[in-house]
Amino acid sequence: VHGTTVATNAVIEAKGAKIGLLTTVGFKDVLEIGRQMRHKVYDLVLKPETPVFLAPGALRKEVQERVTATGDVLVALDESSVVRAVDELVAEGVEAIAVSYLFSFLNPAHERRTREIIAERHSQIMVSLSCEVDPAFREYERTCVTAFDAYIKPVVGRYLESMEQDLAADGVETPLQIMQSRGGISSSTIARQRPVRLFLSGPAAGVIGGLEVGRAAGIEDLITVDIGGTSCDIALISRGQPLIRAEGEISGYSVRVPMVDVNAIGAGGGSIAWIDGAGSLRVGPHSAGSEPGPACYGRGGEQATVTDASIILGYINPDYFAAGSLKLSPDLARQTIETTIARPLGLSLERAALGIHRVLNAQMAEAIRLVSIGRGIDPRGYTLLPLGGGGPLHATALARELGIRRIAVPPHPGVLSATGLLFAPIEHESSAAFPRLLAGLDWPAVERALADRDHACARLMRSEGVPAEQTQIFYFADVCYVGQSYHLEIPLQTGAADPLETLYRDFLTAHDRVYGHSTEGAARIVNLRSIHRSAVVRPATAAPARSKGDDAPKGTRDILTAESGHFIPAKVYDRSTMAIGLEIRGPAIVEQPDTTTLIEPGWHATVVADGTLIITAD
């Protein structure tokens, strides 16, 4: 099972395929016009915020056809105009073609016939149809995501095909499966057909791993914080399900693809501390990376980083970093922070190091507030789940900042994303436009539309070898008030006595939570969605926690925290020797090869049955 950033990197680095775009006559510039929203409204010189680079004007062609807003054919598809447009694009050297006709999400016949014509004349050209990639209203968003799908399809196709061949050459006979943006996995074959669903597939795996840790510990409401060397990925799990957003952002462009709601900021162990023009201490978003890395690595790094500060504060043992495979230099860490931060700010070495941590923790806490409070959710009722190599080091400081009283540290936080890949279910989603008013809507009409979605998902699940009896089915409806531009995804309770009335009441509740108000006004359905998910077979990913062990600390180390104000002795424990039921009272440090857990004063920890370390505020 593979989580990949190849789709995201192709966009960020602008290394996708050369593509063409076919549109209805009069709509070829939709991709360039975009929306009136501007992120940088105070810039004197405005720059385009639409991905015109995907298909510049010369590679956008118009086709004679027209479908009405009710799905009726107003102008039949002129196949000669399709042939002419496609031949011109192929002569320009395109590898793939995106097709986005007006109202094709209500009647996809013209788009599907266009694909047949392309296959007959140029079988080597890859094709992305908007009726399959994003069958929903909003012309710009649908055209944009279809163009992105075509842009990365050849790149992702070659990458996955090469991986399959290499695995086969090495004698690996099991099929290759790929993590999708929603947190489910699919076969490599299907992933190649819908590559736009692979954006953020890597961070999604960490969220699924956190979900399983919470499930084993009996915790349903979690905030996962994945802190690595360069970035911090934050996600929220509510009632045992990760929050899914209908639209993500890749390289500054909005892409309408359902994905796990991960908020990423430039904050990690390698984040560089610097002083801005106003003389204030800043941390990140730039990172020292792994080469040359922090100054303490001894590989030529000359800028102070969070890892350097962690050594000064006593949090990290320089002789046991990565289980001793990399020896760190405290002298280089001291020298760099002293020169670049402490002296310019007129601070002691220790206060400068503590300031670096406090600034970074404040930035991450604010990002957590965006994911939780920004969506109407109080983080104080949630458990913080840190992962990645740096997560447990900052957990108690973040929890204190947010008023969170419980932290769950997985047995192996540094590889929890890999664990998430093993736990992820096979999942397929199919949605379709269903523009109907809720008032007076006939429930059998909804059932018929859902049956069509079920048929599409069931076909994909069969191709994955998942029996019908091992498939869980979930239904959702996108609902908004009449006249409202944006909708909310609401679970559809098909087993309720009155499913549509229940849907309306659930919409009012969700609207009040998200926007702070709701009213008994007329509402309508925008889209219907069916999700088929395999029952998860939970593998044994690690040895069970010890029932007995060496509970004595392996030593002590002086540490400095924001709460203590001065260096205090902290007991140091080896996680591999800790047994179930062991209780630790802070200040303490727990060391293991993939991370270091800091338990500040005012917190105590307990090892529970599955090996998770539960840290609770006194």
Coordinates of C-alpha atoms in Angstrom, one line a residue:
V1 CA 0.0 0.0 0.0
H2 CA 1.5 3.3 -1.1
G3 CA 0.8 6.9 -0.1
T4 CA 2.4 9.3 -2.7
T5 CA 3.0 13.0 -3.3
V6 CA 3.7 12.5 -7.0
A7 CA 0.4 14.1 -8.0
T8 CA 0.8 17.1 -5.7
N9 CA 4.5 17.6 -6.7
A10 CA 3.6 17.6 -10.4
V11 CA 1.4 20.6 -9.8
I12 CA 3.7 22.4 -7.3
E13 CA 6.7 22.0 -9.7
A14 CA 4.6 22.6 -12.8
K15 CA 5.9 19.3 -14.3
G16 CA 2.6 17.8 -15.5
A17 CA 1.7 16.9 -19.0
K18 CA 1.0 19.2 -21.9
I19 CA -2.8 19.1 -22.2
G20 CA -5.7 20.5 -24.3
L21 CA -9.1 21.6 -23.1
L22 CA -12.4 21.1 -25.0
T23 CA -15.4 23.3 -24.0
T24 CA -18.8 24.3 -25.3
V25 CA -18.7 27.2 -27.7
G26 CA -18.5 30.5 -25.8
F27 CA -16.9 28.9 -22.7
K28 CA -13.3 28.3 -23.5
D29 CA -12.1 31.1 -21.2
V30 CA -13.8 29.8 -18.1
L31 CA -10.5 28.4 -16.9
E32 CA -8.9 31.9 -17.2
I33 CA -11.8 34.0 -15.8
G34 CA -12.2 32.0 -12.6
R35 CA -14.0 33.6 -9.7
Q36 CA -14.0 37.2 -8.4
M37 CA -12.4 36.0 -5.1
R38 CA -8.9 37.3 -4.5
H39 CA -6.7 36.2 -1.7
K40 CA -4.3 39.1 -1.8
V41 CA -6.7 42.1 -2.1
Y42 CA -4.2 44.7 -1.0
D43 CA -1.5 43.9 -3.6
L44 CA -1.1 46.9 -6.0
V45 CA -0.3 44.6 -8.9
L46 CA -2.8 41.7 -9.1
K47 CA -1.6 38.4 -10.4
P48 CA -3.9 35.7 -11.9
E49 CA -5.1 33.2 -9.4
T50 CA -6.4 30.8 -11.9
P51 CA -4.3 27.9 -13.2
V52 CA -4.0 29.1 -16.8
F53 CA -0.7 27.3 -17.1
L54 CA -2.7 24.0 -17.4
A55 CA -4.1 25.0 -20.8
P56 CA -3.1 28.3 -22.3
G57 CA -5.4 30.0 -24.8
A58 CA -4.0 28.2 -27.9
L59 CA -4.7 24.8 -26.3
R60 CA -8.3 25.6 -25.4
K61 CA -10.8 24.6 -28.2
E62 CA -14.5 25.1 -28.6
V63 CA -16.9 22.5 -29.7
Q64 CA -20.4 22.9 -31.2
E65 CA -22.9 21.4 -28.7
R66 CA -25.3 22.6 -26.0
V67 CA -27.2 21.0 -23.2
T68 CA -29.7 23.0 -21.2
A69 CA -29.9 23.5 -17.4
T70 CA -32.5 20.7 -17.3
G71 CA -30.3 18.2 -19.2
D72 CA -32.1 18.4 -22.5
V73 CA -30.0 18.6 -25.8
L74 CA -30.4 22.1 -27.3
V75 CA -27.7 21.7 -29.9
A76 CA -26.5 18.3 -31.0
L77 CA -22.9 17.4 -30.8
D78 CA -21.1 18.5 -34.0
E79 CA -18.7 15.6 -34.4
S80 CA -16.8 17.4 -37.2
S81 CA -15.9 20.2 -34.8
V82 CA -14.7 17.6 -32.3
V83 CA -12.5 16.0 -34.9
R84 CA -11.1 19.3 -36.0
A85 CA -10.3 20.5 -32.4
V86 CA -8.7 17.2 -31.4
D87 CA -6.5 17.0 -34.5
E88 CA -5.3 20.6 -33.8
L89 CA -4.5 19.8 -30.2
V90 CA -2.6 16.6 -31.1
A91 CA -0.6 18.5 -33.7
E92 CA 0.4 20.8 -30.9
G93 CA 1.8 17.8 -29.0
V94 CA -0.7 17.4 -26.2
E95 CA -0.5 14.1 -24.1
A96 CA -4.0 14.4 -22.6
I97 CA -7.2 16.2 -23.2
A98 CA -9.7 17.5 -20.7
V99 CA -13.4 17.7 -21.8
S100 CA -15.8 20.1 -19.9
Y101 CA -19.0 20.8 -21.6
L102 CA -21.8 22.9 -20.2
F103 CA -24.3 21.0 -18.0
S104 CA -22.6 17.7 -18.8
F105 CA -23.2 16.6 -15.2
L106 CA -26.9 16.4 -16.1
N107 CA -26.5 14.8 -19.5
P108 CA -23.0 13.3 -20.1
A109 CA -23.8 11.9 -23.6
H110 CA -21.8 14.5 -25.5
E111 CA -18.7 14.1 -23.4
R112 CA -18.7 10.4 -23.6
R113 CA -19.1 10.5 -27.4
T114 CA -16.2 12.9 -27.5
R115 CA -14.0 10.4 -25.7
E116 CA -15.0 7.7 -28.3
I117 CA -14.0 10.0 -31.1
I118 CA -10.6 10.7 -29.5
A119 CA -10.0 7.0 -29.0
E120 CA -10.9 6.2 -32.6
R121 CA -8.5 8.8 -34.0
H122 CA -5.7 9.1 -31.4
S123 CA -5.7 6.1 -29.1
Q124 CA -2.5 7.2 -27.3
I125 CA -4.2 10.4 -26.0
M126 CA -5.4 10.2 -22.4
V127 CA -8.9 11.8 -21.7
S128 CA -10.5 13.2 -18.6
L129 CA -14.3 13.9 -18.7
S130 CA -15.8 16.4 -16.3
C131 CA -18.9 14.2 -16.0
E132 CA -16.7 11.5 -14.4
V133 CA -14.1 13.6 -12.5
D134 CA -16.5 16.1 -10.9
P135 CA -20.2 15.8 -11.9
A136 CA -21.5 18.9 -10.1
F137 CA -22.5 22.4 -10.9
R138 CA -20.2 25.5 -10.9
E139 CA -18.6 25.7 -14.3
Y140 CA -15.1 27.0 -13.3
E141 CA -14.6 24.5 -10.4
R142 CA -15.6 21.6 -12.6
T143 CA -13.4 22.7 -15.5
C144 CA -10.5 23.4 -13.2
V145 CA -10.5 20.0 -11.5
T146 CA -11.0 18.2 -14.8
A147 CA -8.0 20.0 -16.3
F148 CA -5.9 19.1 -13.2
D149 CA -6.9 15.5 -13.7
A150 CA -5.7 15.5 -17.3
Y151 CA -2.5 17.4 -16.3
I152 CA -1.3 14.8 -13.9
K153 CA -2.8 11.7 -15.5
P154 CA 0.3 10.8 -17.7
V155 CA 2.7 11.6 -14.9
V156 CA 0.9 9.5 -12.3
G157 CA 0.2 6.7 -14.9
R158 CA 3.9 6.3 -15.7
Y159 CA 4.9 6.5 -12.0
L160 CA 2.5 3.8 -10.9
E161 CA 3.1 1.6 -13.9
S162 CA 6.8 1.7 -13.3
M163 CA 6.2 0.8 -9.6
E164 CA 4.0 -2.2 -10.6
Q165 CA 6.7 -3.4 -12.9
D166 CA 9.5 -3.1 -10.3
L167 CA 7.4 -4.9 -7.7
A168 CA 6.6 -7.7 -10.1
A169 CA 10.3 -8.0 -11.1
D170 CA 11.1 -8.3 -7.4
G171 CA 8.6 -11.2 -7.0
V172 CA 5.9 -9.2 -5.1
E173 CA 2.7 -10.8 -6.2
T174 CA 0.2 -8.9 -4.2
P175 CA -1.6 -6.0 -6.0
L176 CA -0.5 -2.5 -5.5
Q177 CA -3.0 -0.2 -3.7
I178 CA -2.9 3.6 -3.4
M179 CA -4.0 5.9 -0.6
Q180 CA -6.6 8.4 -1.9
S181 CA -7.3 11.9 -0.6
R182 CA -10.4 10.8 1.3
G183 CA -8.5 8.3 3.4
G184 CA -9.5 5.1 1.6
I185 CA -7.3 3.0 -0.7
S186 CA -8.0 1.8 -4.3
S187 CA -6.1 -0.4 -6.7
S188 CA -3.4 1.2 -8.8
T189 CA -5.4 0.6 -11.9
I190 CA -8.3 2.6 -10.7
A191 CA -6.0 5.3 -9.2
R192 CA -4.5 5.8 -12.6
Q193 CA -7.9 6.5 -14.1
R194 CA -8.8 9.1 -11.4
P195 CA -5.4 10.6 -10.4
V196 CA -6.8 13.9 -9.2
R197 CA -8.1 11.9 -6.1
L198 CA -4.5 11.3 -5.0
F199 CA -3.8 14.9 -3.8
L200 CA -2.7 14.9 -0.1
S201 CA -2.7 11.1 0.0
G202 CA 0.4 11.1 2.3
P203 CA -1.1 13.2 5.1
A204 CA -4.4 11.3 4.9
A205 CA -2.6 8.1 5.9
G206 CA -1.4 9.7 9.2
V207 CA -5.0 10.7 10.0
I208 CA -6.2 7.1 9.4
G209 CA -3.4 5.9 11.7
G210 CA -4.5 8.3 14.4
L211 CA -8.1 7.1 14.0
E212 CA -7.1 3.5 14.6
V213 CA -5.0 4.5 17.7
G214 CA -8.0 6.4 19.1
R215 CA -10.3 3.4 18.3
A216 CA -8.0 1.0 20.2
A217 CA -8.0 3.4 23.2
G218 CA -11.7 4.0 23.1
I219 CA -11.4 7.7 22.1
E220 CA -13.6 9.0 19.3
D221 CA -12.8 12.7 19.3
L222 CA -9.2 13.5 18.3
I223 CA -7.0 16.2 17.0
T224 CA -4.0 14.7 15.2
V225 CA -0.8 16.8 15.0
D226 CA 1.8 15.4 12.6
I227 CA 5.1 17.2 13.2
G228 CA 8.0 16.3 11.0
G229 CA 11.1 18.2 10.0
T230 CA 9.5 20.7 7.8
S231 CA 5.8 20.8 8.2
C232 CA 3.0 20.3 10.7
D233 CA -0.2 18.6 9.4
I234 CA -3.3 19.0 11.6
A235 CA -6.6 17.2 11.2
L236 CA -9.7 16.6 13.3
I237 CA -11.5 13.3 13.9
S238 CA -15.0 13.7 15.3
R239 CA -17.2 10.8 16.5
G240 CA -14.7 8.3 15.1
Q241 CA -14.7 9.8 11.6
P242 CA -12.1 12.2 10.0
L243 CA -13.5 15.5 8.8
I244 CA -13.7 15.5 5.0
R245 CA -13.7 18.8 3.0
A246 CA -15.3 19.0 -0.4
E247 CA -12.5 21.2 -1.8
G248 CA -8.8 21.4 -1.2
E249 CA -6.0 23.7 -2.2
I250 CA -2.9 22.7 -4.1
S251 CA -0.1 25.2 -4.8
G252 CA -2.5 28.1 -4.1
Y253 CA -5.3 26.8 -6.5
S254 CA -8.6 25.5 -5.2
V255 CA -9.3 22.0 -6.4
R256 CA -12.7 20.5 -5.8
V257 CA -11.7 17.0 -4.7
P258 CA -13.0 15.4 -1.5
M259 CA -10.1 15.0 0.9
V260 CA -9.3 14.6 4.6
D261 CA -9.4 18.1 6.1
V262 CA -5.6 18.5 6.8
N263 CA -4.3 22.0 7.6
A264 CA -0.6 22.1 6.9
I265 CA 1.8 24.9 8.1
G266 CA 5.6 25.3 7.8
A267 CA 6.5 24.2 11.3
G268 CA 8.8 21.4 12.3
G269 CA 12.0 20.3 13.9
G270 CA 14.0 21.8 11.0
S271 CA 12.2 25.1 11.0
I272 CA 14.6 28.0 10.9
A273 CA 14.5 30.7 13.6
W274 CA 15.2 34.3 12.4
I275 CA 14.7 37.9 13.3
D276 CA 12.5 40.1 11.1
G277 CA 13.0 43.7 10.2
A278 CA 11.1 44.9 13.3
G279 CA 13.4 42.9 15.6
S280 CA 10.9 40.2 16.4
L281 CA 11.7 36.5 16.7
R282 CA 10.1 34.4 13.9
V283 CA 10.2 30.6 13.3
G284 CA 9.7 29.1 9.9
P285 CA 8.2 28.5 7.4
H286 CA 11.6 27.9 5.8
S287 CA 13.4 24.7 6.9
A288 CA 16.9 23.5 7.0
G289 CA 15.7 20.2 5.6
S290 CA 17.7 17.1 6.0
E291 CA 20.7 18.4 4.1
P292 CA 22.5 20.3 5.6
G293 CA 19.9 20.0 8.4
P294 CA 20.0 21.8 11.8
A295 CA 23.3 23.1 12.9
C296 CA 23.6 20.3 15.5
Y297 CA 23.8 17.7 12.7
G298 CA 27.3 18.9 11.9
R299 CA 26.7 18.9 8.2
G300 CA 27.3 22.6 7.5
G301 CA 24.0 24.1 8.7
E302 CA 24.6 27.6 10.0
Q303 CA 21.0 28.7 11.0
A304 CA 19.3 28.1 14.3
T305 CA 16.5 25.6 14.2
V306 CA 13.9 24.1 16.6
T307 CA 15.9 20.9 17.0
D308 CA 19.0 23.0 18.1
A309 CA 16.8 24.7 20.6
S310 CA 15.5 21.4 21.9
I311 CA 19.0 20.3 22.7
I312 CA 19.7 23.5 24.6
L313 CA 16.5 23.0 26.6
G314 CA 17.4 19.4 27.5
Y315 CA 14.5 17.8 25.6
I316 CA 16.6 15.7 23.2
N317 CA 19.5 13.5 24.2
P318 CA 22.2 14.3 21.6
D319 CA 23.7 10.8 22.0
Y320 CA 20.3 9.0 21.5
F321 CA 18.9 10.8 18.5
A322 CA 17.3 8.2 16.2
A323 CA 18.4 5.6 18.7
G324 CA 22.0 6.8 18.5
S325 CA 22.4 6.4 14.7
L326 CA 23.0 10.2 14.4
K327 CA 25.2 11.9 17.0
L328 CA 24.2 15.5 17.5
S329 CA 26.6 18.3 18.5
P330 CA 25.4 20.5 21.5
D331 CA 28.3 22.8 21.0
L332 CA 27.2 23.7 17.4
A333 CA 23.6 24.2 18.6
R334 CA 24.7 26.6 21.3
Q335 CA 27.1 28.5 19.0
T336 CA 24.4 29.0 16.3
I337 CA 21.6 30.1 18.6
E338 CA 24.0 32.4 20.5
T339 CA 25.2 34.1 17.3
T340 CA 22.0 34.4 15.3
I341 CA 19.3 34.8 17.9
A342 CA 20.4 35.3 21.6
R343 CA 22.9 38.2 21.1
P344 CA 20.9 40.2 18.5
L345 CA 17.9 40.0 20.8
G346 CA 19.8 40.6 24.0
L347 CA 18.7 37.3 25.6
S348 CA 20.5 34.5 27.3
L349 CA 21.1 31.4 25.4
E350 CA 18.5 29.5 27.3
R351 CA 15.8 32.2 27.0
A352 CA 16.4 32.4 23.2
A353 CA 16.0 28.6 22.9
L354 CA 12.8 28.7 25.0
G355 CA 11.5 31.6 22.8
I356 CA 12.0 29.6 19.7
H357 CA 9.8 26.8 21.1
R358 CA 7.2 29.2 22.4
V359 CA 6.9 30.9 19.0
L360 CA 6.6 27.6 17.2
N361 CA 4.0 26.2 19.6
A362 CA 1.9 29.4 19.3
Q363 CA 1.9 29.0 15.5
M364 CA 0.8 25.4 15.7
A365 CA -1.8 26.2 18.3
E366 CA -3.3 28.8 16.1
A367 CA -3.4 26.3 13.2
I368 CA -5.3 23.9 15.5
R369 CA -7.8 26.6 16.3
L370 CA -8.5 27.1 12.6
V371 CA -9.3 23.4 12.2
S372 CA -11.4 23.2 15.3
I373 CA -12.9 26.5 16.5
G374 CA -13.0 27.8 12.9
R375 CA -15.4 25.0 12.2
G376 CA -17.5 25.5 15.3
I377 CA -15.8 22.8 17.4
D378 CA -14.4 23.3 20.9
P379 CA -11.0 21.6 21.1
R380 CA -11.2 21.3 24.9
G381 CA -13.5 18.3 24.5
Y382 CA -11.0 16.5 22.2
T383 CA -7.9 14.4 22.8
L384 CA -4.6 15.5 21.2
L385 CA -2.9 12.8 19.3
P386 CA 0.7 13.7 18.3
L387 CA 2.6 11.8 15.6
G388 CA 5.6 12.2 13.4
G389 CA 9.1 12.5 14.8
G390 CA 8.4 15.8 16.5
G391 CA 4.8 15.5 17.6
P392 CA 5.2 14.1 21.2
L393 CA 7.9 16.7 21.9
H394 CA 5.4 19.6 21.6
A395 CA 2.2 17.8 22.8
T396 CA 1.9 19.0 26.4
A397 CA 2.8 22.6 25.5
L398 CA 0.1 22.6 22.7
A399 CA -2.5 21.0 24.9
R400 CA -1.9 23.5 27.7
E401 CA -2.2 26.4 25.1
L402 CA -5.5 25.0 23.9
G403 CA -7.0 23.9 27.2
I404 CA -6.9 20.2 26.1
R405 CA -6.6 17.9 29.1
R406 CA -5.7 14.6 27.5
I407 CA -3.0 13.4 25.1
A408 CA -2.7 10.0 23.5
V409 CA 0.8 9.2 22.3
P410 CA 0.8 6.1 20.0
P411 CA 3.4 3.3 20.5
H412 CA 5.3 4.3 17.4
P413 CA 4.4 7.9 16.4
G414 CA 7.2 8.3 13.9
V415 CA 5.8 5.6 11.6
L416 CA 2.0 6.1 12.3
S417 CA 1.4 7.2 8.7
A418 CA 2.7 3.8 7.5
T419 CA 0.5 2.1 10.0
G420 CA -2.4 4.1 8.6
L421 CA -1.8 2.7 5.2
L422 CA -2.2 -0.8 6.6
F423 CA -5.5 0.1 8.4
A424 CA -7.1 2.1 5.5
P425 CA -10.2 0.5 4.0
I426 CA -10.8 0.1 0.3
E427 CA -13.2 2.9 -0.5
H428 CA -15.0 4.3 -3.6
E429 CA -17.2 7.3 -3.9
S430 CA -19.7 8.3 -6.6
S431 CA -21.6 11.5 -6.7
A432 CA -24.1 13.1 -9.1
A433 CA -25.9 16.4 -9.4
F434 CA -29.5 16.3 -8.0
P435 CA -30.9 19.9 -8.0
R436 CA -34.2 19.5 -6.3
L437 CA -36.1 21.5 -3.6
L438 CA -36.6 19.5 -0.4
A439 CA -40.2 20.7 0.0
G440 CA -42.4 18.3 -1.9
L441 CA -39.6 16.0 -3.0
D442 CA -40.6 12.4 -3.7
W443 CA -38.4 10.0 -1.7
P444 CA -38.5 7.2 -4.3
A445 CA -36.8 9.7 -6.7
V446 CA -34.0 10.0 -4.3
E447 CA -33.8 6.2 -3.9
R448 CA -33.5 5.8 -7.7
A449 CA -30.7 8.4 -7.9
L450 CA -28.8 6.7 -5.0
A451 CA -29.3 3.3 -6.7
D452 CA -27.4 4.6 -9.8
R453 CA -24.6 5.8 -7.5
D454 CA -24.6 2.4 -5.8
H455 CA -24.2 0.6 -9.1
A456 CA -21.2 2.7 -10.0
C457 CA -19.5 2.1 -6.6
A458 CA -20.4 -1.6 -6.6
R459 CA -18.7 -2.1 -10.0
L460 CA -15.5 -0.6 -8.6
M461 CA -15.6 -2.6 -5.4
R462 CA -16.1 -5.8 -7.4
S463 CA -13.0 -5.0 -9.5
E464 CA -11.1 -4.7 -6.2
G465 CA -12.3 -8.2 -5.2
V466 CA -14.4 -7.0 -2.2
P467 CA -17.5 -9.1 -1.6
A468 CA -20.8 -7.3 -1.3
E469 CA -21.4 -8.7 2.2
Q470 CA -18.1 -7.1 3.4
T471 CA -19.1 -3.6 2.1
Q472 CA -20.4 -0.8 4.2
I473 CA -22.6 1.8 2.4
F474 CA -22.9 5.5 3.4
Y475 CA -25.1 8.1 1.8
F476 CA -24.7 11.9 1.8
A477 CA -26.5 14.9 0.4
D478 CA -25.1 18.4 -0.3
V479 CA -27.8 20.7 1.0
C480 CA -28.1 24.5 1.1
Y481 CA -30.8 27.2 1.5
V482 CA -32.6 28.3 -1.6
G483 CA -30.5 31.2 -3.0
Q484 CA -27.4 30.2 -1.0
S485 CA -24.2 29.7 -3.0
Y486 CA -22.4 27.2 -0.9
H487 CA -23.7 23.9 0.5
L488 CA -23.0 21.5 3.5
E489 CA -22.5 17.8 3.2
I490 CA -25.1 16.1 5.4
P491 CA -25.3 12.3 6.1
L492 CA -28.5 10.9 4.6
Q493 CA -30.3 8.6 7.1
T494 CA -32.1 6.3 4.8
G495 CA -33.5 4.1 7.6
A496 CA -35.3 7.0 9.3
A497 CA -39.1 7.2 9.4
D498 CA -38.9 10.3 7.2
P499 CA -35.4 10.5 5.7
L500 CA -36.0 13.9 4.0
E501 CA -37.4 15.6 7.2
T502 CA -34.4 14.1 9.1
L503 CA -32.1 15.5 6.4
Y504 CA -33.6 19.0 6.8
R505 CA -33.3 18.9 10.6
D506 CA -29.7 17.7 10.4
F507 CA -28.9 20.5 7.9
L508 CA -30.3 23.1 10.3
T509 CA -28.1 21.8 13.1
A510 CA -25.0 21.7 10.9
H511 CA -25.6 25.2 9.5
D512 CA -25.9 26.5 13.1
R513 CA -22.7 24.8 14.1
V514 CA -20.7 26.0 11.1
Y515 CA -22.1 29.5 10.5
G516 CA -23.5 30.3 14.0
H517 CA -27.1 30.6 12.9
S518 CA -29.9 28.7 11.1
T519 CA -33.5 29.5 10.1
E520 CA -36.5 27.4 9.1
G521 CA -36.2 28.5 5.4
A522 CA -36.6 26.6 2.2
A523 CA -33.7 24.3 1.4
R524 CA -32.6 22.3 -1.6
I525 CA -30.4 19.3 -2.4
V526 CA -27.5 20.0 -4.7
N527 CA -25.7 16.7 -5.0
L528 CA -26.2 13.1 -3.9
R529 CA -23.3 10.9 -2.9
S530 CA -22.8 7.2 -2.2
I531 CA -19.6 5.8 -0.5
H532 CA -18.8 2.1 -0.4
R533 CA -16.2 1.0 2.1
S534 CA -14.7 -2.3 2.9
A535 CA -14.8 -3.7 6.4
V536 CA -11.3 -3.1 7.8
V537 CA -9.3 -6.2 8.7
R538 CA -7.0 -4.9 11.4
P539 CA -3.5 -6.3 11.2
A540 CA -1.1 -6.8 14.1
T541 CA 1.3 -3.9 13.5
A542 CA 3.4 -4.2 16.6
A543 CA 4.1 -6.4 19.5
P544 CA 1.6 -5.9 22.4
A545 CA 2.6 -3.8 25.3
R546 CA 4.6 -5.5 28.1
S547 CA 2.6 -6.8 31.0
K548 CA 5.7 -6.5 33.1
G549 CA 8.8 -4.4 32.6
D550 CA 11.6 -2.3 34.1
D551 CA 9.6 0.7 35.4
A552 CA 12.6 2.5 36.8
P553 CA 13.9 5.5 34.9
K554 CA 17.2 5.1 33.1
G555 CA 18.4 8.5 34.3
T556 CA 17.7 12.1 34.8
R557 CA 18.2 15.2 32.7
D558 CA 17.7 18.9 33.5
I559 CA 15.1 20.6 31.3
L560 CA 13.7 24.1 30.9
T561 CA 10.0 24.7 30.2
A562 CA 7.9 27.8 29.9
E563 CA 6.0 26.8 33.0
S564 CA 8.9 26.1 35.3
G565 CA 11.0 29.2 34.3
H566 CA 14.2 27.5 35.3
F567 CA 16.0 24.2 34.8
I568 CA 14.5 21.3 36.7
P569 CA 15.4 17.6 36.9
A570 CA 13.3 15.3 34.7
K571 CA 13.3 11.5 34.9
V572 CA 14.2 9.8 31.6
Y573 CA 12.4 6.5 30.6
D574 CA 13.0 4.0 27.8
R575 CA 9.7 3.4 26.1
S576 CA 10.6 -0.2 25.2
T577 CA 10.8 -1.2 28.8
M578 CA 7.6 0.4 30.0
A579 CA 4.9 -2.0 31.1
I580 CA 1.1 -1.7 31.1
G581 CA -0.2 0.3 34.0
L582 CA 3.1 2.3 34.6
E583 CA 2.3 5.8 35.8
I584 CA 4.8 8.7 35.3
R585 CA 4.4 12.1 36.8
G586 CA 6.0 15.1 35.0
P587 CA 8.5 16.5 34.6
A588 CA 9.7 13.4 32.6
I589 CA 11.0 12.4 29.2
V590 CA 10.2 9.2 27.3
E591 CA 12.8 8.2 24.7
Q592 CA 12.3 5.8 21.8
P593 CA 14.0 5.4 18.4
D594 CA 11.4 7.3 16.4
T595 CA 10.6 10.2 18.7
T596 CA 10.9 11.8 22.2
T597 CA 7.9 12.5 24.4
L598 CA 8.1 15.4 26.8
I599 CA 5.9 15.3 29.9
E600 CA 5.9 18.8 31.4
P601 CA 5.2 19.6 35.1
G602 CA 1.5 19.4 35.8
W603 CA 0.9 16.3 33.6
H604 CA 1.0 12.6 34.4
A605 CA 1.1 9.6 32.0
T606 CA -0.2 6.1 32.1
V607 CA 0.6 3.1 29.7
V608 CA -2.7 1.5 28.6
A609 CA -3.3 -2.0 27.3
D610 CA -2.4 -1.4 23.6
G611 CA 0.8 0.4 24.5
T612 CA -0.6 3.9 24.0
L613 CA 0.7 6.5 26.5
I614 CA -2.2 8.5 27.9
I615 CA -1.0 11.9 29.3
T616 CA -3.5 13.8 31.4
A617 CA -3.4 17.2 33.0
D618 CA -3.3 17.1 36.8

